[in-house]
């Protein structure tokens, strides 16, 4: 035969606590990662995960535009360089323009069919037409042409003669 449980207050329970020793209104265990907590939990609500940042088309487009502008600037700088400023004694030159004020001299291989002139002397400094003739006479006896360039911080004189193979 069994006896029914006692009615009323449990003589073995501690006062002020729920059965099994759980305080009222608190979660029985600390929050576990990956499990959402209830809003009324004393540990607070778990904030939602931050949205993942996606690379937008606009960002990609802007990066491509910036790279294109930088590339165009570098290409312009390289193509705007005057080959005459890089010429040295013994280099062969080709005249790219018929304009006497801007002959557009380019360095070419002496074995090339484009080779027209050879550099006999290169002198730093600012020269007028008459002083260039005088300086080339002193530096290279058999010169035929003078080319002067001023500005951009690189003033120089080239003494040239026709290239014969």
Coordinates of C-alpha atoms in Angstrom, one line a residue:
X1 CA 0.0 0.0 0.0
X2 CA 1.2 3.5 -0.8
X3 CA 0.6 6.6 1.1
X4 CA -0.4 9.8 -0.6
X5 CA 2.0 12.7 -0.5
X6 CA 1.4 15.2 2.3
X7 CA -1.0 18.0 1.6
X8 CA 0.2 21.5 2.2
X9 CA 3.7 22.7 2.7
X10 CA 6.6 20.4 2.2
X11 CA 8.5 20.0 5.4
X12 CA 11.8 19.2 3.6
X13 CA 11.8 22.3 1.3
X14 CA 13.9 25.3 2.1
X15 CA 11.9 28.5 2.5
X16 CA 11.8 31.1 -0.4
X17 CA 12.8 28.7 -3.1
X18 CA 11.0 26.8 -5.8
X19 CA 11.3 23.1 -5.9
X20 CA 14.7 21.7 -6.9
X21 CA 16.3 24.9 -5.6
X22 CA 15.7 27.1 -8.7
X23 CA 15.2 30.8 -8.0
X24 CA 12.1 32.2 -9.6
X25 CA 12.6 34.1 -12.9
X26 CA 16.2 33.1 -13.7
X27 CA 17.4 30.7 -16.4
X28 CA 18.7 27.5 -14.9
X29 CA 22.0 27.5 -16.9
X30 CA 24.3 30.2 -18.4
X31 CA 23.7 31.1 -22.1
X32 CA 25.3 28.6 -24.5
X33 CA 26.8 29.9 -27.8
X34 CA 24.6 29.4 -30.8
X35 CA 21.4 29.2 -28.8
X36 CA 19.2 32.4 -28.6
X37 CA 18.2 33.6 -25.2
X38 CA 14.8 34.7 -24.2
X39 CA 14.2 38.5 -24.1
X40 CA 13.2 38.3 -20.4
X41 CA 16.4 36.5 -19.5
X42 CA 18.8 38.2 -17.0
X43 CA 21.6 37.6 -19.4
X44 CA 19.9 39.8 -22.0
X45 CA 18.9 39.2 -25.6
X46 CA 21.5 38.0 -28.0
X47 CA 22.2 40.6 -30.6
X48 CA 21.6 39.5 -34.2
X49 CA 24.7 38.7 -36.2
X50 CA 26.0 41.7 -38.2
X51 CA 25.1 41.5 -41.9
X52 CA 27.9 40.3 -44.0
X53 CA 29.4 43.0 -46.2
X54 CA 28.9 42.3 -49.9
X55 CA 31.1 43.9 -52.6
X56 CA 28.7 46.1 -54.6
X57 CA 28.8 46.8 -58.3
X58 CA 29.3 50.5 -57.5
X59 CA 32.4 49.8 -55.5
X60 CA 33.9 47.6 -58.2
X61 CA 33.1 50.2 -60.8
X62 CA 34.7 53.0 -58.8
X63 CA 37.9 50.9 -58.3
X64 CA 38.1 50.2 -62.0
X65 CA 37.7 53.9 -62.9
X66 CA 40.4 54.9 -60.5
X67 CA 42.8 52.3 -61.9
X68 CA 42.0 53.3 -65.4
X69 CA 42.8 57.0 -64.6
X70 CA 46.0 56.1 -63.0
X71 CA 47.0 53.9 -65.9
X72 CA 46.2 56.7 -68.4
X73 CA 48.3 59.1 -66.4
X74 CA 51.3 56.7 -66.4
X75 CA 50.9 56.0 -70.1
X76 CA 50.7 59.8 -70.8
X77 CA 53.8 60.4 -68.7
X78 CA 55.8 57.7 -70.5
X79 CA 54.7 58.7 -74.0
X80 CA 55.3 62.4 -73.3
X81 CA 58.9 61.8 -72.4
X82 CA 61.2 63.3 -75.0
X83 CA 63.8 60.7 -76.3
X84 CA 66.2 63.5 -77.0
X85 CA 66.7 64.1 -73.3
X86 CA 67.7 60.4 -72.9
X87 CA 70.1 60.5 -75.8
X88 CA 73.8 59.8 -75.3
X89 CA 76.9 60.2 -77.4
X90 CA 76.8 57.5 -80.1
X91 CA 73.0 57.0 -80.1
X92 CA 71.2 57.0 -83.4
X93 CA 68.2 59.3 -83.8
X94 CA 65.1 59.4 -86.0
X95 CA 63.2 62.6 -86.7
X96 CA 59.5 61.9 -86.2
X97 CA 58.2 65.3 -87.4
X98 CA 59.0 67.7 -90.2
X99 CA 58.4 70.7 -88.0
X100 CA 61.7 72.4 -87.3
X101 CA 60.5 73.9 -84.0
X102 CA 59.6 70.4 -82.7
X103 CA 61.4 67.7 -84.7
X104 CA 60.3 64.9 -82.2
X105 CA 63.7 63.1 -82.1
X106 CA 63.5 59.5 -81.1
X107 CA 66.3 57.1 -80.2
X108 CA 66.5 54.1 -82.6
X109 CA 68.9 51.3 -83.1
X110 CA 71.7 52.2 -85.5
X111 CA 71.0 49.0 -87.4
X112 CA 67.4 50.2 -88.1
X113 CA 66.4 51.7 -91.4
X114 CA 64.9 54.6 -89.4
X115 CA 68.3 55.8 -88.2
X116 CA 68.9 59.3 -89.7
X117 CA 71.3 61.0 -87.3
X118 CA 74.1 60.1 -84.8
X119 CA 74.7 62.1 -81.6
X120 CA 78.3 63.4 -81.6
X121 CA 78.1 65.4 -78.3
X122 CA 75.6 66.2 -75.6
X123 CA 76.2 69.4 -73.5
X124 CA 74.2 70.6 -70.6
X125 CA 73.1 74.2 -70.5
X126 CA 70.9 76.8 -72.1
X127 CA 72.1 77.8 -75.6
X128 CA 70.9 80.2 -78.3
X129 CA 71.2 79.3 -82.0
X130 CA 74.6 81.1 -82.4
X131 CA 76.0 79.9 -79.1
X132 CA 74.9 76.3 -79.9
X133 CA 76.9 76.5 -83.2
X134 CA 80.0 77.7 -81.4
X135 CA 79.7 75.1 -78.6
X136 CA 79.2 72.2 -81.1
X137 CA 82.2 73.4 -83.1
X138 CA 84.3 73.1 -80.0
X139 CA 82.8 69.7 -78.9
X140 CA 82.4 67.9 -82.2
X141 CA 84.3 69.1 -85.2
X142 CA 82.2 67.4 -87.9
X143 CA 78.7 68.2 -86.6
X144 CA 76.0 69.2 -89.1
X145 CA 73.0 70.0 -86.9
X146 CA 72.2 71.3 -83.5
X147 CA 69.2 70.5 -81.3
X148 CA 68.6 72.5 -78.2
X149 CA 66.0 71.8 -75.5
X150 CA 65.1 74.2 -72.7
X151 CA 62.5 74.0 -69.9
X152 CA 61.4 71.2 -67.6
X153 CA 64.7 71.6 -65.7
X154 CA 66.7 69.8 -68.4
X155 CA 68.4 72.3 -70.7
X156 CA 70.9 70.7 -73.1
X157 CA 72.4 70.8 -76.6
X158 CA 72.8 67.9 -79.0
X159 CA 75.4 68.0 -81.8
X160 CA 74.2 65.7 -84.6
X161 CA 75.4 64.6 -88.0
X162 CA 73.8 62.4 -90.7
X163 CA 74.1 58.7 -90.0
X164 CA 75.7 56.7 -92.8
X165 CA 75.6 52.9 -92.6

